[in-house]
């Protein structure tokens, strides 16, 4: 039986620390196996598409990711296409190193509304690279190399940031910060750029 863990909220020092790498041998320890299982259950219950160990109070280089079709059903096909969002199976990444592919040109990055389980009730426009490569270990200690694009690349950047003490609010355009409720009410169909334009201060 897995248990649901408390998700740490912004302001807790653990979210700002550099997480400690795990030795492959650690991954066989019962407490680590249990932690991974509990993190998966906690991510699904939240629900979220990723969860990093610091978010449950463990300063370890460990993340779980899953973007199931059930969460994508909330978006229109047009929104899914625009975000390049496709279902991602459950997986675990240990000690990930992330490389941004492409440059900083308009075709290499995209801005979208993003939230975080540790910034409860908030969403914000964040610009991320469209393509990344990640080298990591899986939960059994096997080396994995993956290249990702679109929304999956965004999830990976967000989660690996957590392991370096970086939160998405550090990368947001502050003018696009809003609550989930306001986003639902006013900006659900808007891009962050459209929101920015709509909120321009009259001169
Ligand atoms: Co987060």
mmCIF file with all atom_site columns, N, CA, C and O in Angstrom, residues 119-174:
data_model
loop_
_atom_site.group_PDB
_atom_site.id
_atom_site.type_symbol
_atom_site.label_atom_id
_atom_site.label_alt_id
_atom_site.label_comp_id
_atom_site.label_asym_id
_atom_site.label_entity_id
_atom_site.label_seq_id
_atom_site.pdbx_PDB_ins_code
_atom_site.Cartn_x
_atom_site.Cartn_y
_atom_site.Cartn_z
_atom_site.occupancy
_atom_site.B_iso_or_equiv
_atom_site.pdbx_formal_charge
_atom_site.auth_seq_id
_atom_site.auth_comp_id
_atom_site.auth_asym_id
_atom_site.auth_atom_id
_atom_site.pdbx_PDB_model_num
ATOM 1   N N  . UNK A 1 119 ? 3.316  25.526 -5.661  1.00 0.00 ? 119 UNK A N  1
ATOM 2   C CA . UNK A 1 119 ? 2.813  26.911 -5.755  1.00 0.00 ? 119 UNK A CA 1
ATOM 3   C C  . UNK A 1 119 ? 1.301  26.791 -5.910  1.00 0.00 ? 119 UNK A C  1
ATOM 4   O O  . UNK A 1 119 ? 0.730  27.136 -6.956  1.00 0.00 ? 119 UNK A O  1
ATOM 5   N N  . UNK A 1 120 ? 0.696  26.264 -4.863  1.00 0.00 ? 120 UNK A N  1
ATOM 6   C CA . UNK A 1 120 ? -0.697 25.869 -4.927  1.00 0.00 ? 120 UNK A CA 1
ATOM 7   C C  . UNK A 1 120 ? -1.599 27.036 -5.342  1.00 0.00 ? 120 UNK A C  1
ATOM 8   O O  . UNK A 1 120 ? -1.485 28.132 -4.799  1.00 0.00 ? 120 UNK A O  1
ATOM 9   N N  . UNK A 1 121 ? -2.472 26.774 -6.319  1.00 0.00 ? 121 UNK A N  1
ATOM 10  C CA . UNK A 1 121 ? -3.485 27.757 -6.688  1.00 0.00 ? 121 UNK A CA 1
ATOM 11  C C  . UNK A 1 121 ? -3.010 28.823 -7.658  1.00 0.00 ? 121 UNK A C  1
ATOM 12  O O  . UNK A 1 121 ? -3.760 29.745 -7.948  1.00 0.00 ? 121 UNK A O  1
ATOM 13  N N  . UNK A 1 122 ? -1.781 28.700 -8.177  1.00 0.00 ? 122 UNK A N  1
ATOM 14  C CA . UNK A 1 122 ? -1.247 29.737 -9.060  1.00 0.00 ? 122 UNK A CA 1
ATOM 15  C C  . UNK A 1 122 ? -0.863 29.160 -10.425 1.00 0.00 ? 122 UNK A C  1
ATOM 16  O O  . UNK A 1 122 ? -0.438 28.002 -10.522 1.00 0.00 ? 122 UNK A O  1
ATOM 17  N N  . UNK A 1 123 ? -0.994 29.959 -11.464 1.00 0.00 ? 123 UNK A N  1
ATOM 18  C CA . UNK A 1 123 ? -0.418 29.629 -12.768 1.00 0.00 ? 123 UNK A CA 1
ATOM 19  C C  . UNK A 1 123 ? 0.261  30.877 -13.322 1.00 0.00 ? 123 UNK A C  1
ATOM 20  O O  . UNK A 1 123 ? -0.068 31.994 -12.930 1.00 0.00 ? 123 UNK A O  1
ATOM 21  N N  . UNK A 1 124 ? 1.189  30.665 -14.249 1.00 0.00 ? 124 UNK A N  1
ATOM 22  C CA . UNK A 1 124 ? 2.015  31.767 -14.745 1.00 0.00 ? 124 UNK A CA 1
ATOM 23  C C  . UNK A 1 124 ? 2.598  31.402 -16.106 1.00 0.00 ? 124 UNK A C  1
ATOM 24  O O  . UNK A 1 124 ? 2.793  30.222 -16.385 1.00 0.00 ? 124 UNK A O  1
ATOM 25  N N  . UNK A 1 125 ? 2.861  32.419 -16.913 1.00 0.00 ? 125 UNK A N  1
ATOM 26  C CA . UNK A 1 125 ? 3.474  32.195 -18.214 1.00 0.00 ? 125 UNK A CA 1
ATOM 27  C C  . UNK A 1 125 ? 4.971  31.966 -18.046 1.00 0.00 ? 125 UNK A C  1
ATOM 28  O O  . UNK A 1 125 ? 5.666  32.777 -17.430 1.00 0.00 ? 125 UNK A O  1
ATOM 29  N N  . UNK A 1 126 ? 5.453  30.848 -18.593 1.00 0.00 ? 126 UNK A N  1
ATOM 30  C CA . UNK A 1 126 ? 6.875  30.507 -18.507 1.00 0.00 ? 126 UNK A CA 1
ATOM 31  C C  . UNK A 1 126 ? 7.370  30.140 -19.902 1.00 0.00 ? 126 UNK A C  1
ATOM 32  O O  . UNK A 1 126 ? 6.724  29.351 -20.608 1.00 0.00 ? 126 UNK A O  1
ATOM 33  N N  . UNK A 1 127 ? 8.499  30.708 -20.296 1.00 0.00 ? 127 UNK A N  1
ATOM 34  C CA . UNK A 1 127 ? 9.111  30.386 -21.583 1.00 0.00 ? 127 UNK A CA 1
ATOM 35  C C  . UNK A 1 127 ? 10.103 29.240 -21.387 1.00 0.00 ? 127 UNK A C  1
ATOM 36  O O  . UNK A 1 127 ? 10.950 29.299 -20.502 1.00 0.00 ? 127 UNK A O  1
ATOM 37  N N  . UNK A 1 128 ? 9.952  28.203 -22.206 1.00 0.00 ? 128 UNK A N  1
ATOM 38  C CA . UNK A 1 128 ? 10.817 27.018 -22.094 1.00 0.00 ? 128 UNK A CA 1
ATOM 39  C C  . UNK A 1 128 ? 11.322 26.607 -23.466 1.00 0.00 ? 128 UNK A C  1
ATOM 40  O O  . UNK A 1 128 ? 10.675 26.877 -24.485 1.00 0.00 ? 128 UNK A O  1
ATOM 41  N N  . UNK A 1 129 ? 12.410 25.879 -23.464 1.00 0.00 ? 129 UNK A N  1
ATOM 42  C CA . UNK A 1 129 ? 12.911 25.302 -24.713 1.00 0.00 ? 129 UNK A CA 1
ATOM 43  C C  . UNK A 1 129 ? 11.956 24.226 -25.210 1.00 0.00 ? 129 UNK A C  1
ATOM 44  O O  . UNK A 1 129 ? 11.353 23.499 -24.429 1.00 0.00 ? 129 UNK A O  1
ATOM 45  N N  . UNK A 1 130 ? 11.871 24.119 -26.535 1.00 0.00 ? 130 UNK A N  1
ATOM 46  C CA . UNK A 1 130 ? 10.987 23.123 -27.151 1.00 0.00 ? 130 UNK A CA 1
ATOM 47  C C  . UNK A 1 130 ? 11.607 21.743 -27.215 1.00 0.00 ? 130 UNK A C  1
ATOM 48  O O  . UNK A 1 130 ? 10.907 20.757 -27.399 1.00 0.00 ? 130 UNK A O  1
ATOM 49  N N  . UNK A 1 131 ? 12.918 21.680 -27.091 1.00 0.00 ? 131 UNK A N  1
ATOM 50  C CA . UNK A 1 131 ? 13.589 20.376 -27.222 1.00 0.00 ? 131 UNK A CA 1
ATOM 51  C C  . UNK A 1 131 ? 14.705 20.248 -26.212 1.00 0.00 ? 131 UNK A C  1
ATOM 52  O O  . UNK A 1 131 ? 15.521 21.173 -26.062 1.00 0.00 ? 131 UNK A O  1
ATOM 53  N N  . UNK A 1 132 ? 14.752 19.130 -25.555 1.00 0.00 ? 132 UNK A N  1
ATOM 54  C CA . UNK A 1 132 ? 15.808 18.878 -24.567 1.00 0.00 ? 132 UNK A CA 1
ATOM 55  C C  . UNK A 1 132 ? 16.309 17.443 -24.673 1.00 0.00 ? 132 UNK A C  1
ATOM 56  O O  . UNK A 1 132 ? 15.636 16.574 -25.227 1.00 0.00 ? 132 UNK A O  1
ATOM 57  N N  . UNK A 1 133 ? 17.495 17.251 -24.122 1.00 0.00 ? 133 UNK A N  1
ATOM 58  C CA . UNK A 1 133 ? 17.996 15.891 -23.945 1.00 0.00 ? 133 UNK A CA 1
ATOM 59  C C  . UNK A 1 133 ? 18.276 15.687 -22.464 1.00 0.00 ? 133 UNK A C  1
ATOM 60  O O  . UNK A 1 133 ? 18.793 16.590 -21.801 1.00 0.00 ? 133 UNK A O  1
ATOM 61  N N  . UNK A 1 134 ? 17.921 14.532 -21.945 1.00 0.00 ? 134 UNK A N  1
ATOM 62  C CA . UNK A 1 134 ? 18.146 14.224 -20.533 1.00 0.00 ? 134 UNK A CA 1
ATOM 63  C C  . UNK A 1 134 ? 18.912 12.912 -20.430 1.00 0.00 ? 134 UNK A C  1
ATOM 64  O O  . UNK A 1 134 ? 18.565 11.925 -21.089 1.00 0.00 ? 134 UNK A O  1
ATOM 65  N N  . UNK A 1 135 ? 19.955 12.933 -19.620 1.00 0.00 ? 135 UNK A N  1
ATOM 66  C CA . UNK A 1 135 ? 20.666 11.702 -19.268 1.00 0.00 ? 135 UNK A CA 1
ATOM 67  C C  . UNK A 1 135 ? 20.429 11.461 -17.790 1.00 0.00 ? 135 UNK A C  1
ATOM 68  O O  . UNK A 1 135 ? 20.548 12.385 -16.985 1.00 0.00 ? 135 UNK A O  1
ATOM 69  N N  . UNK A 1 136 ? 20.075 10.242 -17.448 1.00 0.00 ? 136 UNK A N  1
ATOM 70  C CA . UNK A 1 136 ? 19.699 9.931  -16.063 1.00 0.00 ? 136 UNK A CA 1
ATOM 71  C C  . UNK A 1 136 ? 19.830 8.444  -15.818 1.00 0.00 ? 136 UNK A C  1
ATOM 72  O O  . UNK A 1 136 ? 20.230 7.685  -16.705 1.00 0.00 ? 136 UNK A O  1
ATOM 73  N N  . UNK A 1 137 ? 19.471 8.042  -14.614 1.00 0.00 ? 137 UNK A N  1
ATOM 74  C CA . UNK A 1 137 ? 19.277 6.633  -14.299 1.00 0.00 ? 137 UNK A CA 1
ATOM 75  C C  . UNK A 1 137 ? 17.781 6.410  -14.127 1.00 0.00 ? 137 UNK A C  1
ATOM 76  O O  . UNK A 1 137 ? 17.059 7.334  -13.746 1.00 0.00 ? 137 UNK A O  1
ATOM 77  N N  . UNK A 1 138 ? 17.327 5.195  -14.397 1.00 0.00 ? 138 UNK A N  1
ATOM 78  C CA . UNK A 1 138 ? 15.937 4.873  -14.059 1.00 0.00 ? 138 UNK A CA 1
ATOM 79  C C  . UNK A 1 138 ? 15.904 4.355  -12.616 1.00 0.00 ? 138 UNK A C  1
ATOM 80  O O  . UNK A 1 138 ? 16.928 4.342  -11.927 1.00 0.00 ? 138 UNK A O  1
ATOM 81  N N  . UNK A 1 139 ? 14.737 3.899  -12.170 1.00 0.00 ? 139 UNK A N  1
ATOM 82  C CA . UNK A 1 139 ? 14.624 3.517  -10.750 1.00 0.00 ? 139 UNK A CA 1
ATOM 83  C C  . UNK A 1 139 ? 15.389 2.246  -10.416 1.00 0.00 ? 139 UNK A C  1
ATOM 84  O O  . UNK A 1 139 ? 15.563 1.912  -9.246  1.00 0.00 ? 139 UNK A O  1
ATOM 85  N N  . UNK A 1 140 ? 15.860 1.524  -11.469 1.00 0.00 ? 140 UNK A N  1
ATOM 86  C CA . UNK A 1 140 ? 16.659 0.322  -11.223 1.00 0.00 ? 140 UNK A CA 1
ATOM 87  C C  . UNK A 1 140 ? 18.153 0.603  -11.342 1.00 0.00 ? 140 UNK A C  1
ATOM 88  O O  . UNK A 1 140 ? 18.973 -0.305 -11.223 1.00 0.00 ? 140 UNK A O  1
ATOM 89  N N  . UNK A 1 141 ? 18.496 1.851  -11.683 1.00 0.00 ? 141 UNK A N  1
ATOM 90  C CA . UNK A 1 141 ? 19.897 2.213  -11.795 1.00 0.00 ? 141 UNK A CA 1
ATOM 91  C C  . UNK A 1 141 ? 20.443 2.089  -13.202 1.00 0.00 ? 141 UNK A C  1
ATOM 92  O O  . UNK A 1 141 ? 21.639 2.278  -13.424 1.00 0.00 ? 141 UNK A O  1
ATOM 93  N N  . UNK A 1 142 ? 19.578 1.762  -14.169 1.00 0.00 ? 142 UNK A N  1
ATOM 94  C CA . UNK A 1 142 ? 20.022 1.658  -15.565 1.00 0.00 ? 142 UNK A CA 1
ATOM 95  C C  . UNK A 1 142 ? 20.102 3.051  -16.187 1.00 0.00 ? 142 UNK A C  1
ATOM 96  O O  . UNK A 1 142 ? 19.265 3.916  -15.906 1.00 0.00 ? 142 UNK A O  1
ATOM 97  N N  . UNK A 1 143 ? 21.123 3.246  -17.025 1.00 0.00 ? 143 UNK A N  1
ATOM 98  C CA . UNK A 1 143 ? 21.285 4.549  -17.680 1.00 0.00 ? 143 UNK A CA 1
ATOM 99  C C  . UNK A 1 143 ? 20.229 4.750  -18.746 1.00 0.00 ? 143 UNK A C  1
ATOM 100 O O  . UNK A 1 143 ? 19.941 3.840  -19.525 1.00 0.00 ? 143 UNK A O  1
ATOM 101 N N  . UNK A 1 144 ? 19.648 5.932  -18.774 1.00 0.00 ? 144 UNK A N  1
ATOM 102 C CA . UNK A 1 144 ? 18.687 6.272  -19.823 1.00 0.00 ? 144 UNK A CA 1
ATOM 103 C C  . UNK A 1 144 ? 19.091 7.603  -20.446 1.00 0.00 ? 144 UNK A C  1
ATOM 104 O O  . UNK A 1 144 ? 19.573 8.500  -19.763 1.00 0.00 ? 144 UNK A O  1
ATOM 105 N N  . UNK A 1 145 ? 18.924 7.691  -21.758 1.00 0.00 ? 145 UNK A N  1
ATOM 106 C CA . UNK A 1 145 ? 19.120 8.943  -22.467 1.00 0.00 ? 145 UNK A CA 1
ATOM 107 C C  . UNK A 1 145 ? 17.848 9.177  -23.247 1.00 0.00 ? 145 UNK A C  1
ATOM 108 O O  . UNK A 1 145 ? 17.396 8.292  -23.986 1.00 0.00 ? 145 UNK A O  1
ATOM 109 N N  . UNK A 1 146 ? 17.237 10.336 -23.057 1.00 0.00 ? 146 UNK A N  1
ATOM 110 C CA . UNK A 1 146 ? 16.020 10.579 -23.821 1.00 0.00 ? 146 UNK A CA 1
ATOM 111 C C  . UNK A 1 146 ? 16.031 11.980 -24.400 1.00 0.00 ? 146 UNK A C  1
ATOM 112 O O  . UNK A 1 146 ? 16.592 12.910 -23.817 1.00 0.00 ? 146 UNK A O  1
ATOM 113 N N  . UNK A 1 147 ? 15.434 12.091 -25.589 1.00 0.00 ? 147 UNK A N  1
ATOM 114 C CA . UNK A 1 147 ? 15.237 13.401 -26.197 1.00 0.00 ? 147 UNK A CA 1
ATOM 115 C C  . UNK A 1 147 ? 13.751 13.654 -26.221 1.00 0.00 ? 147 UNK A C  1
ATOM 116 O O  . UNK A 1 147 ? 12.975 12.764 -26.563 1.00 0.00 ? 147 UNK A O  1
ATOM 117 N N  . UNK A 1 148 ? 13.364 14.839 -25.822 1.00 0.00 ? 148 UNK A N  1
ATOM 118 C CA . UNK A 1 148 ? 11.949 15.148 -25.697 1.00 0.00 ? 148 UNK A CA 1
ATOM 119 C C  . UNK A 1 148 ? 11.657 16.489 -26.339 1.00 0.00 ? 148 UNK A C  1
ATOM 120 O O  . UNK A 1 148 ? 12.526 17.357 -26.414 1.00 0.00 ? 148 UNK A O  1
ATOM 121 N N  . UNK A 1 149 ? 10.408 16.639 -26.780 1.00 0.00 ? 149 UNK A N  1
ATOM 122 C CA . UNK A 1 149 ? 10.004 17.922 -27.368 1.00 0.00 ? 149 UNK A CA 1
ATOM 123 C C  . UNK A 1 149 ? 8.652  18.319 -26.801 1.00 0.00 ? 149 UNK A C  1
ATOM 124 O O  . UNK A 1 149 ? 7.973  17.524 -26.134 1.00 0.00 ? 149 UNK A O  1
ATOM 125 N N  . UNK A 1 150 ? 8.259  19.555 -27.078 1.00 0.00 ? 150 UNK A N  1
ATOM 126 C CA . UNK A 1 150 ? 6.934  20.037 -26.711 1.00 0.00 ? 150 UNK A CA 1
ATOM 127 C C  . UNK A 1 150 ? 6.686  20.047 -25.208 1.00 0.00 ? 150 UNK A C  1
ATOM 128 O O  . UNK A 1 150 ? 7.552  20.413 -24.424 1.00 0.00 ? 150 UNK A O  1
ATOM 129 N N  . UNK A 1 151 ? 5.487  19.618 -24.835 1.00 0.00 ? 151 UNK A N  1
ATOM 130 C CA . UNK A 1 151 ? 5.087  19.702 -23.423 1.00 0.00 ? 151 UNK A CA 1
ATOM 131 C C  . UNK A 1 151 ? 5.942  18.802 -22.533 1.00 0.00 ? 151 UNK A C  1
ATOM 132 O O  . UNK A 1 151 ? 6.250  19.148 -21.389 1.00 0.00 ? 151 UNK A O  1
ATOM 133 N N  . UNK A 1 152 ? 6.334  17.654 -23.063 1.00 0.00 ? 152 UNK A N  1
ATOM 134 C CA . UNK A 1 152 ? 7.191  16.734 -22.300 1.00 0.00 ? 152 UNK A CA 1
ATOM 135 C C  . UNK A 1 152 ? 8.531  17.412 -21.995 1.00 0.00 ? 152 UNK A C  1
ATOM 136 O O  . UNK A 1 152 ? 9.051  17.305 -20.870 1.00 0.00 ? 152 UNK A O  1
ATOM 137 N N  . UNK A 1 153 ? 9.065  18.148 -22.956 1.00 0.00 ? 153 UNK A N  1
ATOM 138 C CA . UNK A 1 153 ? 10.311 18.887 -22.728 1.00 0.00 ? 153 UNK A CA 1
ATOM 139 C C  . UNK A 1 153 ? 10.096 19.920 -21.620 1.00 0.00 ? 153 UNK A C  1
ATOM 140 O O  . UNK A 1 153 ? 10.975 20.149 -20.781 1.00 0.00 ? 153 UNK A O  1
ATOM 141 N N  . UNK A 1 154 ? 8.915  20.539 -21.612 1.00 0.00 ? 154 UNK A N  1
ATOM 142 C CA . UNK A 1 154 ? 8.584  21.516 -20.561 1.00 0.00 ? 154 UNK A CA 1
ATOM 143 C C  . UNK A 1 154 ? 8.555  20.843 -19.179 1.00 0.00 ? 154 UNK A C  1
ATOM 144 O O  . UNK A 1 154 ? 9.117  21.351 -18.211 1.00 0.00 ? 154 UNK A O  1
ATOM 145 N N  . UNK A 1 155 ? 7.895  19.690 -19.101 1.00 0.00 ? 155 UNK A N  1
ATOM 146 C CA . UNK A 1 155 ? 7.819  18.966 -17.818 1.00 0.00 ? 155 UNK A CA 1
ATOM 147 C C  . UNK A 1 155 ? 9.228  18.641 -17.320 1.00 0.00 ? 155 UNK A C  1
ATOM 148 O O  . UNK A 1 155 ? 9.552  18.838 -16.146 1.00 0.00 ? 155 UNK A O  1
ATOM 149 N N  . UNK A 1 156 ? 10.065 18.146 -18.227 1.00 0.00 ? 156 UNK A N  1
ATOM 150 C CA . UNK A 1 156 ? 11.423 17.775 -17.830 1.00 0.00 ? 156 UNK A CA 1
ATOM 151 C C  . UNK A 1 156 ? 12.200 18.990 -17.314 1.00 0.00 ? 156 UNK A C  1
ATOM 152 O O  . UNK A 1 156 ? 12.892 18.909 -16.290 1.00 0.00 ? 156 UNK A O  1
ATOM 153 N N  . UNK A 1 157 ? 12.081 20.138 -18.000 1.00 0.00 ? 157 UNK A N  1
ATOM 154 C CA . UNK A 1 157 ? 12.783 21.345 -17.540 1.00 0.00 ? 157 UNK A CA 1
ATOM 155 C C  . UNK A 1 157 ? 12.277 21.764 -16.160 1.00 0.00 ? 157 UNK A C  1
ATOM 156 O O  . UNK A 1 157 ? 13.052 22.134 -15.271 1.00 0.00 ? 157 UNK A O  1
ATOM 157 N N  . UNK A 1 158 ? 10.961 21.701 -15.980 1.00 0.00 ? 158 UNK A N  1
ATOM 158 C CA . UNK A 1 158 ? 10.358 22.087 -14.693 1.00 0.00 ? 158 UNK A CA 1
ATOM 159 C C  . UNK A 1 158 ? 10.853 21.178 -13.566 1.00 0.00 ? 158 UNK A C  1
ATOM 160 O O  . UNK A 1 158 ? 11.251 21.655 -12.493 1.00 0.00 ? 158 UNK A O  1
ATOM 161 N N  . UNK A 1 159 ? 10.854 19.875 -13.806 1.00 0.00 ? 159 UNK A N  1
ATOM 162 C CA . UNK A 1 159 ? 11.223 18.927 -12.746 1.00 0.00 ? 159 UNK A CA 1
ATOM 163 C C  . UNK A 1 159 ? 12.721 18.965 -12.438 1.00 0.00 ? 159 UNK A C  1
ATOM 164 O O  . UNK A 1 159 ? 13.114 18.906 -11.271 1.00 0.00 ? 159 UNK A O  1
ATOM 165 N N  . UNK A 1 160 ? 13.544 19.058 -13.469 1.00 0.00 ? 160 UNK A N  1
ATOM 166 C CA . UNK A 1 160 ? 14.992 19.120 -13.215 1.00 0.00 ? 160 UNK A CA 1
ATOM 167 C C  . UNK A 1 160 ? 15.337 20.429 -12.499 1.00 0.00 ? 160 UNK A C  1
ATOM 168 O O  . UNK A 1 160 ? 16.202 20.457 -11.615 1.00 0.00 ? 160 UNK A O  1
ATOM 169 N N  . UNK A 1 161 ? 14.635 21.514 -12.818 1.00 0.00 ? 161 UNK A N  1
ATOM 170 C CA . UNK A 1 161 ? 14.811 22.768 -12.073 1.00 0.00 ? 161 UNK A CA 1
ATOM 171 C C  . UNK A 1 161 ? 14.623 22.544 -10.576 1.00 0.00 ? 161 UNK A C  1
ATOM 172 O O  . UNK A 1 161 ? 15.377 23.095 -9.761  1.00 0.00 ? 161 UNK A O  1
ATOM 173 N N  . UNK A 1 162 ? 13.600 21.772 -10.208 1.00 0.00 ? 162 UNK A N  1
ATOM 174 C CA . UNK A 1 162 ? 13.338 21.520 -8.783  1.00 0.00 ? 162 UNK A CA 1
ATOM 175 C C  . UNK A 1 162 ? 14.574 20.958 -8.082  1.00 0.00 ? 162 UNK A C  1
ATOM 176 O O  . UNK A 1 162 ? 14.807 21.228 -6.909  1.00 0.00 ? 162 UNK A O  1
ATOM 177 N N  . UNK A 1 163 ? 15.353 20.152 -8.798  1.00 0.00 ? 163 UNK A N  1
ATOM 178 C CA . UNK A 1 163 ? 16.518 19.508 -8.178  1.00 0.00 ? 163 UNK A CA 1
ATOM 179 C C  . UNK A 1 163 ? 17.672 20.484 -7.988  1.00 0.00 ? 163 UNK A C  1
ATOM 180 O O  . UNK A 1 163 ? 18.652 20.182 -7.317  1.00 0.00 ? 163 UNK A O  1
ATOM 181 N N  . UNK A 1 164 ? 17.526 21.671 -8.609  1.00 0.00 ? 164 UNK A N  1
ATOM 182 C CA . UNK A 1 164 ? 18.546 22.715 -8.444  1.00 0.00 ? 164 UNK A CA 1
ATOM 183 C C  . UNK A 1 164 ? 18.023 23.885 -7.624  1.00 0.00 ? 164 UNK A C  1
ATOM 184 O O  . UNK A 1 164 ? 18.611 24.975 -7.646  1.00 0.00 ? 164 UNK A O  1
ATOM 185 N N  . UNK A 1 165 ? 16.910 23.684 -6.958  1.00 0.00 ? 165 UNK A N  1
ATOM 186 C CA . UNK A 1 165 ? 16.362 24.747 -6.118  1.00 0.00 ? 165 UNK A CA 1
ATOM 187 C C  . UNK A 1 165 ? 15.691 25.862 -6.893  1.00 0.00 ? 165 UNK A C  1
ATOM 188 O O  . UNK A 1 165 ? 15.519 26.967 -6.372  1.00 0.00 ? 165 UNK A O  1
ATOM 189 N N  . UNK A 1 166 ? 15.308 25.575 -8.142  1.00 0.00 ? 166 UNK A N  1
ATOM 190 C CA . UNK A 1 166 ? 14.688 26.590 -9.003  1.00 0.00 ? 166 UNK A CA 1
ATOM 191 C C  . UNK A 1 166 ? 13.200 26.262 -9.169  1.00 0.00 ? 166 UNK A C  1
ATOM 192 O O  . UNK A 1 166 ? 12.831 25.108 -9.416  1.00 0.00 ? 166 UNK A O  1
ATOM 193 N N  . UNK A 1 167 ? 12.355 27.280 -9.024  1.00 0.00 ? 167 UNK A N  1
ATOM 194 C CA . UNK A 1 167 ? 10.912 27.099 -9.193  1.00 0.00 ? 167 UNK A CA 1
ATOM 195 C C  . UNK A 1 167 ? 10.456 27.850 -10.442 1.00 0.00 ? 167 UNK A C  1
ATOM 196 O O  . UNK A 1 167 ? 11.122 28.794 -10.890 1.00 0.00 ? 167 UNK A O  1
ATOM 197 N N  . UNK A 1 168 ? 9.303  27.454 -10.981 1.00 0.00 ? 168 UNK A N  1
ATOM 198 C CA . UNK A 1 168 ? 8.865  28.075 -12.237 1.00 0.00 ? 168 UNK A CA 1
ATOM 199 C C  . UNK A 1 168 ? 8.599  29.573 -12.069 1.00 0.00 ? 168 UNK A C  1
ATOM 200 O O  . UNK A 1 168 ? 8.714  30.336 -13.033 1.00 0.00 ? 168 UNK A O  1
ATOM 201 N N  . UNK A 1 169 ? 8.304  30.007 -10.824 1.00 0.00 ? 169 UNK A N  1
ATOM 202 C CA . UNK A 1 169 ? 8.099  31.454 -10.618 1.00 0.00 ? 169 UNK A CA 1
ATOM 203 C C  . UNK A 1 169 ? 9.403  32.233 -10.852 1.00 0.00 ? 169 UNK A C  1
ATOM 204 O O  . UNK A 1 169 ? 9.363  33.427 -11.137 1.00 0.00 ? 169 UNK A O  1
ATOM 205 N N  . UNK A 1 170 ? 10.547 31.569 -10.760 1.00 0.00 ? 170 UNK A N  1
ATOM 206 C CA . UNK A 1 170 ? 11.827 32.236 -11.049 1.00 0.00 ? 170 UNK A CA 1
ATOM 207 C C  . UNK A 1 170 ? 11.967 32.530 -12.544 1.00 0.00 ? 170 UNK A C  1
ATOM 208 O O  . UNK A 1 170 ? 12.774 33.361 -12.939 1.00 0.00 ? 170 UNK A O  1
ATOM 209 N N  . UNK A 1 171 ? 11.206 31.794 -13.347 1.00 0.00 ? 171 UNK A N  1
ATOM 210 C CA . UNK A 1 171 ? 11.345 31.911 -14.800 1.00 0.00 ? 171 UNK A CA 1
ATOM 211 C C  . UNK A 1 171 ? 10.122 32.543 -15.452 1.00 0.00 ? 171 UNK A C  1
ATOM 212 O O  . UNK A 1 171 ? 10.038 32.641 -16.676 1.00 0.00 ? 171 UNK A O  1
ATOM 213 N N  . UNK A 1 172 ? 9.145  32.936 -14.641 1.00 0.00 ? 172 UNK A N  1
ATOM 214 C CA . UNK A 1 172 ? 7.890  33.443 -15.218 1.00 0.00 ? 172 UNK A CA 1
ATOM 215 C C  . UNK A 1 172 ? 8.036  34.889 -15.673 1.00 0.00 ? 172 UNK A C  1
ATOM 216 O O  . UNK A 1 172 ? 8.950  35.610 -15.260 1.00 0.00 ? 172 UNK A O  1
ATOM 217 N N  . UNK A 1 173 ? 7.094  35.309 -16.520 1.00 0.00 ? 173 UNK A N  1
ATOM 218 C CA . UNK A 1 173 ? 6.882  36.730 -16.740 1.00 0.00 ? 173 UNK A CA 1
ATOM 219 C C  . UNK A 1 173 ? 5.886  37.154 -15.660 1.00 0.00 ? 173 UNK A C  1
ATOM 220 O O  . UNK A 1 173 ? 4.724  36.726 -15.686 1.00 0.00 ? 173 UNK A O  1
ATOM 221 N N  . UNK A 1 174 ? 6.304  37.995 -14.697 1.00 0.00 ? 174 UNK A N  1
ATOM 222 C CA . UNK A 1 174 ? 5.434  38.312 -13.558 1.00 0.00 ? 174 UNK A CA 1
ATOM 223 C C  . UNK A 1 174 ? 4.073  38.880 -13.954 1.00 0.00 ? 174 UNK A C  1
ATOM 224 O O  . UNK A 1 174 ? 3.099  38.735 -13.219 1.00 0.00 ? 174 UNK A O  1
#
